[in-house]
Amino acid sequence: MNLSEVQIRSSALTHNAKVLRQLCKPGTQFAAVVKGNAYGHGVSDLVQHLHPLVDAFQVDDIEELRIVRSLTDHPILVLGYVRAADVSEAIHLGGELAVYDTERLGAISQAAKQVGIRAKVHLKVDALLGRQGLLPKDIPAFIDALKPHAGIEITSVYAHFANIEDTTDLGHAQRQLEAFDDAVAALSGAGLQGTHRHISATSGLMTVEQGNHMVRVGLGIYGMYPSASLSRTHSDLELRPVMRWVSHLAQVKVLPARHPVGYGLTYITPREMRIGIVPQGYADGYDRGLSSSGEVLVRGVRCSVLGRVAMNMFAIDLSAVPEAKPEDEVVLLGDQGDDLITAEEIALRLGTINYEVTTRVSPLLPRRIV
Ligand SMILES: *Cc1c(COP(=O)(O)O)cnc(C)c1O
């Protein structure tokens, strides 16, 4: 048993992948998004476990492509930017590249020639997102620029929703769907027929997905909902949190009254107090914003963080757990006894989203499948 570790609940992972897959029309390719170290869960373990449950993987960069390719022969789409110097390696590894401007075509075409295989490319259209992507007005110029590049095969066209998780108003999503349909029509009108299309991430799959060729699912697989409203409307899926982040008490002691706790003297004991030292800190991904606001579980009891979270440790109030002793398990995220610390709860305290909470957990902490 490690002093501190991230436990991956394999039964939860299997359950989530299965129920989300069941939301898809038959024949839809189900791609697992494992960028960001599989949202902090640990990309190697996750890919090995998910391989039999999904059809494809999606990563952000060449480094993730290398890791995932060493573990699976599924198709892998690289969503982010790959430097011109790395494109031939990406193609050699069988990576499918996102393309979103005409400038990229030259580099991809040259690399494909070098490697001697046709490069599979997914064209990213900026359908009212305003991020990475080809603006619809630039589609005709793109088609013209594509003509000399026989080594490039546009296998898919895709877009991404901008506003369906933080709102119950799907108006913008509908306008995006229309813009996406128009873009796909413009492409097929210009000779790019039969290309596949995909637009939905977890939230799209739960709301507007009509049956495209593929869905790109991240958050839901890890057992989290994209918003509070989707967790209510889709509670029947019973998505189960996959991550459990644990440590063990490194010291238990009694501080006298009016004693400071930690850097900056931000907490002064109001009375004699039993405290515990948790050997995790912001270096491990336990956000400093949880200073004097976070809670952890010891023996199934909620204990408050006292004072500042330091780089590798923080103090907690053990007043409610008099029997606590050194090396007792501390749960920073996940369940213990009858209680549960969720990523959503931590995100609310920090003014962020559940995505960021798990993704920030240090990749250096050991991961263990349980
Ligand atoms: C991250 C990402 C996804 C997955 O989103 P979830 O909300 O985690 O399901 C899908 N598509 C693109 C383009 C992404 O960047």
mmCIF file of C-alpha atoms and ligand atoms in Angstrom:
data_model
loop_
_atom_site.group_PDB
_atom_site.id
_atom_site.type_symbol
_atom_site.label_atom_id
_atom_site.label_comp_id
_atom_site.label_asym_id
_atom_site.label_seq_id
_atom_site.Cartn_x
_atom_site.Cartn_y
_atom_site.Cartn_z
ATOM 1 C CA MET A 1 0.000 0.000 0.000
ATOM 2 C CA ASN A 2 1.365 3.392 -1.037
ATOM 3 C CA LEU A 3 1.360 6.315 1.392
ATOM 4 C CA SER A 4 -0.646 8.275 -1.163
ATOM 5 C CA GLU A 5 -2.220 6.969 -4.345
ATOM 6 C CA VAL A 6 -4.978 7.300 -6.898
ATOM 7 C CA GLN A 7 -7.235 4.268 -6.989
ATOM 8 C CA ILE A 8 -9.099 3.486 -10.207
ATOM 9 C CA ARG A 9 -12.372 1.645 -9.711
ATOM 10 C CA SER A 10 -12.500 -0.656 -12.705
ATOM 11 C CA SER A 11 -16.116 -1.727 -12.130
ATOM 12 C CA ALA A 12 -17.211 1.932 -12.269
ATOM 13 C CA LEU A 13 -15.263 2.477 -15.480
ATOM 14 C CA THR A 14 -16.898 -0.529 -17.126
ATOM 15 C CA HIS A 15 -20.356 0.546 -15.972
ATOM 16 C CA ASN A 16 -19.934 4.142 -17.248
ATOM 17 C CA ALA A 17 -18.611 3.083 -20.658
ATOM 18 C CA LYS A 18 -21.471 0.598 -21.066
ATOM 19 C CA VAL A 19 -24.337 2.916 -20.134
ATOM 20 C CA LEU A 20 -22.973 5.788 -22.227
ATOM 21 C CA ARG A 21 -22.571 3.464 -25.180
ATOM 22 C CA GLN A 22 -26.190 2.470 -24.804
ATOM 23 C CA LEU A 23 -27.191 6.106 -25.413
ATOM 24 C CA CYS A 24 -25.729 5.861 -28.930
ATOM 25 C CA LYS A 25 -27.619 4.728 -32.002
ATOM 26 C CA PRO A 26 -26.410 1.281 -33.135
ATOM 27 C CA GLY A 27 -23.360 1.545 -35.355
ATOM 28 C CA THR A 28 -22.044 4.766 -33.812
ATOM 29 C CA GLN A 29 -18.305 4.628 -33.165
ATOM 30 C CA PHE A 30 -17.643 5.231 -29.479
ATOM 31 C CA ALA A 31 -14.363 7.096 -28.929
ATOM 32 C CA ALA A 32 -12.895 7.520 -25.452
ATOM 33 C CA VAL A 33 -11.183 10.861 -24.895
ATOM 34 C CA VAL A 34 -8.058 10.228 -22.792
ATOM 35 C CA LYS A 35 -6.283 13.585 -23.105
ATOM 36 C CA GLY A 36 -4.941 15.246 -19.950
ATOM 37 C CA ASN A 37 -3.594 11.917 -18.639
ATOM 38 C CA ALA A 38 -7.123 10.504 -18.979
ATOM 39 C CA TYR A 39 -8.521 13.483 -17.055
ATOM 40 C CA GLY A 40 -5.946 12.806 -14.351
ATOM 41 C CA HIS A 41 -6.848 9.138 -13.941
ATOM 42 C CA GLY A 42 -3.659 7.798 -15.540
ATOM 43 C CA VAL A 43 -3.650 7.207 -19.274
ATOM 44 C CA SER A 44 -1.913 3.797 -19.375
ATOM 45 C CA ASP A 45 -4.217 1.993 -16.962
ATOM 46 C CA LEU A 46 -7.294 3.619 -18.462
ATOM 47 C CA VAL A 47 -6.466 2.725 -22.060
ATOM 48 C CA GLN A 48 -5.761 -0.891 -21.141
ATOM 49 C CA HIS A 49 -9.035 -1.184 -19.292
ATOM 50 C CA LEU A 50 -11.109 0.692 -21.890
ATOM 51 C CA HIS A 51 -9.639 -1.031 -24.967
ATOM 52 C CA PRO A 52 -12.280 -3.796 -25.189
ATOM 53 C CA LEU A 53 -15.122 -1.384 -24.350
ATOM 54 C CA VAL A 54 -14.572 1.349 -26.966
ATOM 55 C CA ASP A 55 -13.861 1.682 -30.708
ATOM 56 C CA ALA A 56 -11.293 4.472 -30.722
ATOM 57 C CA PHE A 57 -9.238 6.792 -28.530
ATOM 58 C CA GLN A 58 -8.652 10.525 -28.704
ATOM 59 C CA VAL A 59 -5.630 12.362 -27.349
ATOM 60 C CA ASP A 60 -4.337 15.912 -27.486
ATOM 61 C CA ASP A 61 -0.728 15.633 -28.632
ATOM 62 C CA ILE A 62 2.063 13.501 -30.058
ATOM 63 C CA GLU A 63 3.343 12.458 -26.630
ATOM 64 C CA GLU A 64 -0.062 11.029 -25.694
ATOM 65 C CA LEU A 65 -0.288 9.399 -29.129
ATOM 66 C CA ARG A 66 3.004 7.577 -28.496
ATOM 67 C CA ILE A 67 1.799 6.257 -25.139
ATOM 68 C CA VAL A 68 -1.659 5.221 -26.308
ATOM 69 C CA ARG A 69 -0.322 3.600 -29.497
ATOM 70 C CA SER A 70 1.991 1.424 -27.415
ATOM 71 C CA LEU A 71 -1.108 0.006 -25.678
ATOM 72 C CA THR A 72 -3.775 -0.398 -28.361
ATOM 73 C CA ASP A 73 -4.298 -0.871 -32.074
ATOM 74 C CA HIS A 74 -7.563 1.131 -32.067
ATOM 75 C CA PRO A 75 -7.793 4.269 -34.221
ATOM 76 C CA ILE A 76 -6.387 7.297 -32.373
ATOM 77 C CA LEU A 77 -7.364 10.861 -33.247
ATOM 78 C CA VAL A 78 -4.985 13.620 -32.172
ATOM 79 C CA LEU A 79 -7.188 16.617 -31.381
ATOM 80 C CA GLY A 80 -4.475 19.213 -30.770
ATOM 81 C CA TYR A 81 -1.636 20.696 -32.765
ATOM 82 C CA VAL A 82 1.209 18.482 -33.960
ATOM 83 C CA ARG A 83 4.383 20.329 -34.981
ATOM 84 C CA ALA A 84 5.358 19.981 -38.631
ATOM 85 C CA ALA A 85 8.515 18.150 -37.488
ATOM 86 C CA ASP A 86 6.402 15.490 -35.713
ATOM 87 C CA VAL A 87 3.776 14.892 -38.392
ATOM 88 C CA SER A 88 5.558 11.996 -40.091
ATOM 89 C CA GLU A 89 6.015 10.199 -36.767
ATOM 90 C CA ALA A 90 2.315 10.762 -36.006
ATOM 91 C CA ILE A 91 1.308 9.253 -39.355
ATOM 92 C CA HIS A 92 3.774 6.403 -38.927
ATOM 93 C CA LEU A 93 2.125 5.614 -35.575
ATOM 94 C CA GLY A 94 -1.225 5.472 -37.347
ATOM 95 C CA GLY A 95 -2.409 8.654 -35.687
ATOM 96 C CA GLU A 96 -5.316 10.451 -37.345
ATOM 97 C CA LEU A 97 -4.672 14.168 -37.395
ATOM 98 C CA ALA A 98 -7.028 17.084 -36.879
ATOM 99 C CA VAL A 99 -6.679 19.630 -39.656
ATOM 100 C CA TYR A 100 -8.212 23.074 -39.464
ATOM 101 C CA ASP A 101 -6.454 25.333 -41.931
ATOM 102 C CA THR A 102 -4.921 25.136 -45.381
ATOM 103 C CA GLU A 103 -1.424 25.776 -43.995
ATOM 104 C CA ARG A 104 -1.394 22.320 -42.428
ATOM 105 C CA LEU A 105 -2.053 20.480 -45.672
ATOM 106 C CA GLY A 106 1.464 20.901 -47.071
ATOM 107 C CA ALA A 107 3.183 19.483 -43.994
ATOM 108 C CA ILE A 108 0.799 16.518 -43.752
ATOM 109 C CA SER A 109 1.023 15.737 -47.460
ATOM 110 C CA GLN A 110 4.822 15.827 -47.421
ATOM 111 C CA ALA A 111 5.002 13.600 -44.331
ATOM 112 C CA ALA A 112 2.531 11.117 -45.840
ATOM 113 C CA LYS A 113 4.704 10.829 -48.926
ATOM 114 C CA GLN A 114 7.760 10.266 -46.731
ATOM 115 C CA VAL A 115 6.068 7.511 -44.700
ATOM 116 C CA GLY A 116 4.454 6.029 -47.798
ATOM 117 C CA ILE A 117 0.871 5.825 -46.495
ATOM 118 C CA ARG A 118 -2.180 8.027 -46.973
ATOM 119 C CA ALA A 119 -2.704 10.297 -43.990
ATOM 120 C CA LYS A 120 -6.126 10.006 -42.353
ATOM 121 C CA VAL A 121 -7.336 13.438 -41.382
ATOM 122 C CA HIS A 122 -10.363 14.787 -39.517
ATOM 123 C CA LEU A 123 -11.362 18.252 -40.671
ATOM 124 C CA LYS A 124 -12.306 20.450 -37.728
ATOM 125 C CA VAL A 125 -14.921 23.042 -38.630
ATOM 126 C CA ASP A 126 -15.408 26.078 -36.418
ATOM 127 C CA ALA A 127 -19.204 25.969 -36.292
ATOM 128 C CA LEU A 128 -19.889 28.912 -33.930
ATOM 129 C CA LEU A 129 -17.420 27.832 -31.247
ATOM 130 C CA GLY A 130 -14.699 30.383 -31.922
ATOM 131 C CA ARG A 131 -11.794 28.128 -31.094
ATOM 132 C CA GLN A 132 -9.680 25.781 -33.221
ATOM 133 C CA GLY A 133 -11.291 25.087 -36.597
ATOM 134 C CA LEU A 134 -11.844 26.116 -40.214
ATOM 135 C CA LEU A 135 -14.442 28.873 -40.569
ATOM 136 C CA PRO A 136 -17.296 27.777 -42.865
ATOM 137 C CA LYS A 137 -16.586 30.690 -45.236
ATOM 138 C CA ASP A 138 -13.093 29.250 -45.851
ATOM 139 C CA ILE A 139 -14.347 25.802 -46.960
ATOM 140 C CA PRO A 140 -14.209 26.512 -50.754
ATOM 141 C CA ALA A 141 -10.597 27.746 -50.493
ATOM 142 C CA PHE A 142 -9.726 24.711 -48.370
ATOM 143 C CA ILE A 143 -11.187 22.316 -50.963
ATOM 144 C CA ASP A 144 -9.144 24.023 -53.687
ATOM 145 C CA ALA A 145 -5.978 23.804 -51.617
ATOM 146 C CA LEU A 146 -6.640 20.109 -50.916
ATOM 147 C CA LYS A 147 -6.794 19.072 -54.589
ATOM 148 C CA PRO A 148 -3.063 18.544 -55.248
ATOM 149 C CA HIS A 149 -2.619 16.532 -52.026
ATOM 150 C CA ALA A 150 -3.563 12.990 -53.021
ATOM 151 C CA GLY A 151 -1.804 11.640 -49.915
ATOM 152 C CA ILE A 152 -4.425 13.144 -47.634
ATOM 153 C CA GLU A 153 -7.709 11.380 -46.947
ATOM 154 C CA ILE A 154 -10.364 13.449 -45.168
ATOM 155 C CA THR A 155 -12.103 10.655 -43.264
ATOM 156 C CA SER A 156 -14.272 12.862 -41.045
ATOM 157 C CA VAL A 157 -15.603 16.341 -40.518
ATOM 158 C CA TYR A 158 -16.189 17.414 -36.952
ATOM 159 C CA ALA A 159 -17.177 20.328 -34.741
ATOM 160 C CA HIS A 160 -17.513 20.916 -31.008
ATOM 161 C CA PHE A 161 -20.317 22.413 -28.913
ATOM 162 C CA ALA A 162 -19.731 25.705 -27.119
ATOM 163 C CA ASN A 163 -22.583 25.975 -24.666
ATOM 164 C CA ILE A 164 -24.568 22.905 -23.719
ATOM 165 C CA GLU A 165 -23.191 22.052 -20.316
ATOM 166 C CA ASP A 166 -23.564 25.342 -18.438
ATOM 167 C CA THR A 167 -27.061 26.060 -19.687
ATOM 168 C CA THR A 168 -30.456 24.474 -20.216
ATOM 169 C CA ASP A 169 -30.992 26.741 -23.261
ATOM 170 C CA LEU A 170 -29.962 24.649 -26.257
ATOM 171 C CA GLY A 171 -30.510 27.524 -28.719
ATOM 172 C CA HIS A 172 -26.821 28.016 -29.481
ATOM 173 C CA ALA A 173 -26.287 24.266 -29.810
ATOM 174 C CA GLN A 174 -29.108 24.146 -32.391
ATOM 175 C CA ARG A 175 -27.535 27.015 -34.354
ATOM 176 C CA GLN A 176 -24.222 25.156 -34.203
ATOM 177 C CA LEU A 177 -25.855 21.990 -35.518
ATOM 178 C CA GLU A 178 -27.281 23.999 -38.432
ATOM 179 C CA ALA A 179 -23.895 25.592 -39.151
ATOM 180 C CA PHE A 180 -22.287 22.140 -38.981
ATOM 181 C CA ASP A 181 -24.901 20.653 -41.354
ATOM 182 C CA ASP A 182 -24.291 23.533 -43.777
ATOM 183 C CA ALA A 183 -20.536 22.976 -43.606
ATOM 184 C CA VAL A 184 -20.905 19.235 -44.258
ATOM 185 C CA ALA A 185 -23.249 20.021 -47.185
ATOM 186 C CA ALA A 186 -20.748 22.531 -48.606
ATOM 187 C CA LEU A 187 -17.987 19.935 -48.359
ATOM 188 C CA SER A 188 -19.961 17.202 -50.057
ATOM 189 C CA GLY A 189 -21.142 19.688 -52.695
ATOM 190 C CA ALA A 190 -17.490 20.348 -53.415
ATOM 191 C CA GLY A 191 -16.731 16.672 -53.906
ATOM 192 C CA LEU A 192 -15.993 15.464 -50.362
ATOM 193 C CA GLN A 193 -18.791 12.910 -50.180
ATOM 194 C CA GLY A 194 -19.040 10.032 -47.780
ATOM 195 C CA THR A 195 -16.880 11.565 -45.097
ATOM 196 C CA HIS A 196 -17.973 10.713 -41.579
ATOM 197 C CA ARG A 197 -19.124 13.363 -39.131
ATOM 198 C CA HIS A 198 -18.990 13.813 -35.374
ATOM 199 C CA ILE A 199 -19.867 16.622 -32.975
ATOM 200 C CA SER A 200 -20.917 15.293 -29.558
ATOM 201 C CA ALA A 201 -18.881 15.061 -26.371
ATOM 202 C CA THR A 202 -20.519 13.758 -23.170
ATOM 203 C CA SER A 203 -23.007 16.632 -22.902
ATOM 204 C CA GLY A 204 -23.970 16.438 -26.594
ATOM 205 C CA LEU A 205 -24.531 12.704 -26.287
ATOM 206 C CA MET A 206 -26.874 13.386 -23.368
ATOM 207 C CA THR A 207 -28.845 16.124 -25.155
ATOM 208 C CA VAL A 208 -28.807 16.704 -28.910
ATOM 209 C CA GLU A 209 -26.977 13.759 -30.510
ATOM 210 C CA GLN A 210 -29.046 12.546 -33.473
ATOM 211 C CA GLY A 211 -26.890 9.736 -34.798
ATOM 212 C CA ASN A 212 -23.582 10.861 -36.248
ATOM 213 C CA HIS A 213 -20.818 8.409 -37.103
ATOM 214 C CA MET A 214 -18.932 8.889 -33.870
ATOM 215 C CA VAL A 215 -19.183 10.374 -30.394
ATOM 216 C CA ARG A 216 -16.194 11.658 -28.422
ATOM 217 C CA VAL A 217 -16.766 10.917 -24.768
ATOM 218 C CA GLY A 218 -14.482 11.975 -21.933
ATOM 219 C CA LEU A 219 -15.978 13.150 -18.664
ATOM 220 C CA GLY A 220 -18.859 10.671 -18.505
ATOM 221 C CA ILE A 221 -16.531 7.683 -18.781
ATOM 222 C CA TYR A 222 -14.790 8.877 -15.625
ATOM 223 C CA GLY A 223 -18.133 8.902 -13.837
ATOM 224 C CA MET A 224 -18.793 12.626 -13.778
ATOM 225 C CA TYR A 225 -21.616 14.724 -15.251
ATOM 226 C CA PRO A 226 -20.884 17.843 -17.322
ATOM 227 C CA SER A 227 -23.285 19.946 -15.225
ATOM 228 C CA ALA A 228 -25.653 19.811 -12.280
ATOM 229 C CA SER A 229 -28.669 19.942 -14.589
ATOM 230 C CA LEU A 230 -27.440 16.982 -16.668
ATOM 231 C CA SER A 231 -26.767 15.042 -13.465
ATOM 232 C CA ARG A 232 -30.456 15.507 -12.621
ATOM 233 C CA THR A 233 -31.883 14.769 -16.078
ATOM 234 C CA HIS A 234 -29.578 11.747 -16.555
ATOM 235 C CA SER A 235 -29.421 10.413 -13.000
ATOM 236 C CA ASP A 236 -30.848 7.119 -14.326
ATOM 237 C CA LEU A 237 -27.441 6.414 -15.911
ATOM 238 C CA GLU A 238 -26.001 6.256 -12.397
ATOM 239 C CA LEU A 239 -22.548 7.277 -13.571
ATOM 240 C CA ARG A 240 -20.041 6.157 -10.932
ATOM 241 C CA PRO A 241 -16.937 8.184 -10.016
ATOM 242 C CA VAL A 242 -13.864 6.231 -11.101
ATOM 243 C CA MET A 243 -11.222 8.066 -9.095
ATOM 244 C CA ARG A 244 -10.536 7.587 -5.408
ATOM 245 C CA TRP A 245 -7.614 9.661 -4.087
ATOM 246 C CA VAL A 246 -6.262 8.494 -0.751
ATOM 247 C CA SER A 247 -3.411 9.212 1.613
ATOM 248 C CA HIS A 248 -2.598 8.273 5.202
ATOM 249 C CA LEU A 249 -2.167 10.372 8.330
ATOM 250 C CA ALA A 250 1.498 11.229 8.858
ATOM 251 C CA GLN A 251 1.060 12.635 12.375
ATOM 252 C CA VAL A 252 -1.666 13.013 14.984
ATOM 253 C CA LYS A 253 -1.245 15.427 17.883
ATOM 254 C CA VAL A 254 -2.962 17.832 20.221
ATOM 255 C CA LEU A 255 -2.263 21.548 19.822
ATOM 256 C CA PRO A 256 -2.877 23.902 22.767
ATOM 257 C CA ALA A 257 -5.376 26.761 22.472
ATOM 258 C CA ARG A 258 -4.323 29.912 20.554
ATOM 259 C CA HIS A 259 -1.693 28.003 18.552
ATOM 260 C CA PRO A 260 -1.112 28.857 14.856
ATOM 261 C CA VAL A 261 -1.565 26.212 12.153
ATOM 262 C CA GLY A 262 0.657 26.467 9.086
ATOM 263 C CA TYR A 263 2.050 29.223 6.877
ATOM 264 C CA GLY A 264 0.758 32.748 7.246
ATOM 265 C CA LEU A 265 -0.783 32.002 10.682
ATOM 266 C CA THR A 266 -4.159 32.003 8.919
ATOM 267 C CA TYR A 267 -5.699 29.634 11.446
ATOM 268 C CA ILE A 268 -5.315 29.929 15.246
ATOM 269 C CA THR A 269 -6.742 27.136 17.401
ATOM 270 C CA PRO A 270 -9.716 28.509 19.380
ATOM 271 C CA ARG A 271 -9.191 25.795 22.015
ATOM 272 C CA GLU A 272 -7.071 22.720 22.610
ATOM 273 C CA MET A 273 -7.422 20.735 19.374
ATOM 274 C CA ARG A 274 -6.529 17.314 17.973
ATOM 275 C CA ILE A 275 -5.090 17.743 14.485
ATOM 276 C CA GLY A 276 -3.758 15.397 11.827
ATOM 277 C CA ILE A 277 -1.112 15.968 9.157
ATOM 278 C CA VAL A 278 -2.025 14.785 5.647
ATOM 279 C CA PRO A 279 1.087 14.238 3.487
ATOM 280 C CA GLN A 280 -0.353 15.700 0.279
ATOM 281 C CA GLY A 281 -0.254 19.267 -0.993
ATOM 282 C CA TYR A 282 -0.507 21.482 -4.037
ATOM 283 C CA ALA A 283 2.447 19.681 -5.655
ATOM 284 C CA ASP A 284 0.216 16.600 -5.695
ATOM 285 C CA GLY A 285 -2.729 18.542 -7.100
ATOM 286 C CA TYR A 286 -4.474 19.346 -3.830
ATOM 287 C CA ASP A 287 -5.355 22.941 -4.636
ATOM 288 C CA ARG A 288 -4.086 25.671 -2.311
ATOM 289 C CA GLY A 289 -7.534 27.215 -2.682
ATOM 290 C CA LEU A 290 -8.728 24.466 -0.321
ATOM 291 C CA SER A 291 -6.817 26.131 2.559
ATOM 292 C CA SER A 292 -9.212 26.349 5.546
ATOM 293 C CA SER A 293 -12.089 25.344 3.229
ATOM 294 C CA GLY A 294 -11.621 21.776 2.009
ATOM 295 C CA GLU A 295 -12.829 18.637 3.748
ATOM 296 C CA VAL A 296 -11.442 15.085 3.782
ATOM 297 C CA LEU A 297 -12.687 11.794 5.234
ATOM 298 C CA VAL A 298 -11.061 9.918 8.130
ATOM 299 C CA ARG A 299 -12.846 6.830 9.486
ATOM 300 C CA GLY A 300 -15.882 7.943 7.459
ATOM 301 C CA VAL A 301 -16.029 11.327 9.217
ATOM 302 C CA ARG A 302 -15.651 14.700 7.481
ATOM 303 C CA CYS A 303 -12.664 16.669 8.763
ATOM 304 C CA SER A 304 -11.925 20.303 7.821
ATOM 305 C CA VAL A 305 -8.647 21.500 6.365
ATOM 306 C CA LEU A 306 -7.029 23.886 8.860
ATOM 307 C CA GLY A 307 -4.862 26.761 7.622
ATOM 308 C CA ARG A 308 -2.838 26.820 4.416
ATOM 309 C CA VAL A 309 -2.319 23.867 2.144
ATOM 310 C CA ALA A 310 1.471 23.620 1.670
ATOM 311 C CA MET A 311 3.406 22.016 -1.186
ATOM 312 C CA ASN A 312 3.449 18.527 0.359
ATOM 313 C CA MET A 313 1.215 18.627 3.447
ATOM 314 C CA PHE A 314 -1.737 20.187 5.204
ATOM 315 C CA ALA A 315 -3.390 19.960 8.617
ATOM 316 C CA ILE A 316 -6.918 18.756 9.389
ATOM 317 C CA ASP A 317 -9.205 18.992 12.397
ATOM 318 C CA LEU A 318 -9.574 15.580 14.069
ATOM 319 C CA SER A 319 -11.840 16.829 16.878
ATOM 320 C CA ALA A 320 -14.707 14.661 15.635
ATOM 321 C CA VAL A 321 -12.505 11.532 15.302
ATOM 322 C CA PRO A 322 -10.815 11.055 18.698
ATOM 323 C CA GLU A 323 -9.806 7.478 17.797
ATOM 324 C CA ALA A 324 -7.825 8.595 14.687
ATOM 325 C CA LYS A 325 -4.208 7.477 14.672
ATOM 326 C CA PRO A 326 -1.141 7.753 12.414
ATOM 327 C CA GLU A 327 -1.423 5.819 9.133
ATOM 328 C CA ASP A 328 -5.213 5.925 9.162
ATOM 329 C CA GLU A 329 -6.546 6.277 5.631
ATOM 330 C CA VAL A 330 -7.481 9.813 4.541
ATOM 331 C CA VAL A 331 -9.763 10.220 1.516
ATOM 332 C CA LEU A 332 -9.233 13.454 -0.417
ATOM 333 C CA LEU A 333 -11.608 12.504 -3.239
ATOM 334 C CA GLY A 334 -14.019 9.586 -3.324
ATOM 335 C CA ASP A 335 -15.901 7.531 -0.772
ATOM 336 C CA GLN A 336 -15.141 6.200 2.684
ATOM 337 C CA GLY A 337 -17.708 4.652 5.003
ATOM 338 C CA ASP A 338 -21.081 6.205 4.144
ATOM 339 C CA ASP A 339 -19.721 9.543 2.965
ATOM 340 C CA LEU A 340 -18.307 10.775 -0.328
ATOM 341 C CA ILE A 341 -16.134 13.733 -1.390
ATOM 342 C CA THR A 342 -17.019 14.502 -5.011
ATOM 343 C CA ALA A 343 -15.049 16.402 -7.641
ATOM 344 C CA GLU A 344 -18.126 18.632 -7.982
ATOM 345 C CA GLU A 345 -17.977 19.559 -4.300
ATOM 346 C CA ILE A 346 -14.293 20.489 -4.577
ATOM 347 C CA ALA A 347 -14.925 22.373 -7.831
ATOM 348 C CA LEU A 348 -17.659 24.422 -6.141
ATOM 349 C CA ARG A 349 -15.289 25.455 -3.343
ATOM 350 C CA LEU A 350 -12.635 26.445 -5.879
ATOM 351 C CA GLY A 351 -14.897 28.183 -8.384
ATOM 352 C CA THR A 352 -13.958 25.720 -11.119
ATOM 353 C CA ILE A 353 -15.343 22.582 -12.797
ATOM 354 C CA ASN A 354 -15.039 18.870 -12.031
ATOM 355 C CA TYR A 355 -12.916 18.420 -15.199
ATOM 356 C CA GLU A 356 -10.144 20.540 -13.677
ATOM 357 C CA VAL A 357 -10.247 18.884 -10.243
ATOM 358 C CA THR A 358 -9.361 15.364 -11.426
ATOM 359 C CA THR A 359 -7.116 16.495 -14.279
ATOM 360 C CA ARG A 360 -4.913 18.424 -11.841
ATOM 361 C CA VAL A 361 -4.087 15.361 -9.707
ATOM 362 C CA SER A 362 -0.362 14.877 -10.142
ATOM 363 C CA PRO A 363 0.667 12.306 -12.768
ATOM 364 C CA LEU A 364 3.511 11.366 -10.390
ATOM 365 C CA LEU A 365 1.165 9.800 -7.822
ATOM 366 C CA PRO A 366 0.917 6.021 -8.230
ATOM 367 C CA ARG A 367 -2.278 4.773 -9.877
ATOM 368 C CA ARG A 368 -3.743 1.452 -8.789
ATOM 369 C CA ILE A 369 -6.660 -0.437 -10.336
ATOM 370 C CA VAL A 370 -9.011 -1.753 -7.662
HETATM 371 C C1 LIG B 1 -12.194 17.174 -24.511
HETATM 372 C C2 LIG B 1 -12.986 17.032 -25.744
HETATM 373 C C3 LIG B 1 -14.042 16.110 -25.806
HETATM 374 C C4 LIG B 1 -14.553 15.338 -24.601
HETATM 375 O O1 LIG B 1 -15.395 16.169 -23.835
HETATM 376 P P1 LIG B 1 -16.184 15.613 -22.547
HETATM 377 O O2 LIG B 1 -17.055 16.750 -22.149
HETATM 378 O O3 LIG B 1 -15.137 15.334 -21.509
HETATM 379 O O4 LIG B 1 -16.920 14.399 -22.928
HETATM 380 C C5 LIG B 1 -14.659 15.922 -27.033
HETATM 381 N N1 LIG B 1 -14.282 16.625 -28.121
HETATM 382 C C6 LIG B 1 -13.288 17.543 -28.096
HETATM 383 C C7 LIG B 1 -12.926 18.278 -29.328
HETATM 384 C C8 LIG B 1 -12.610 17.777 -26.899
HETATM 385 O O5 LIG B 1 -11.639 18.691 -26.871
#
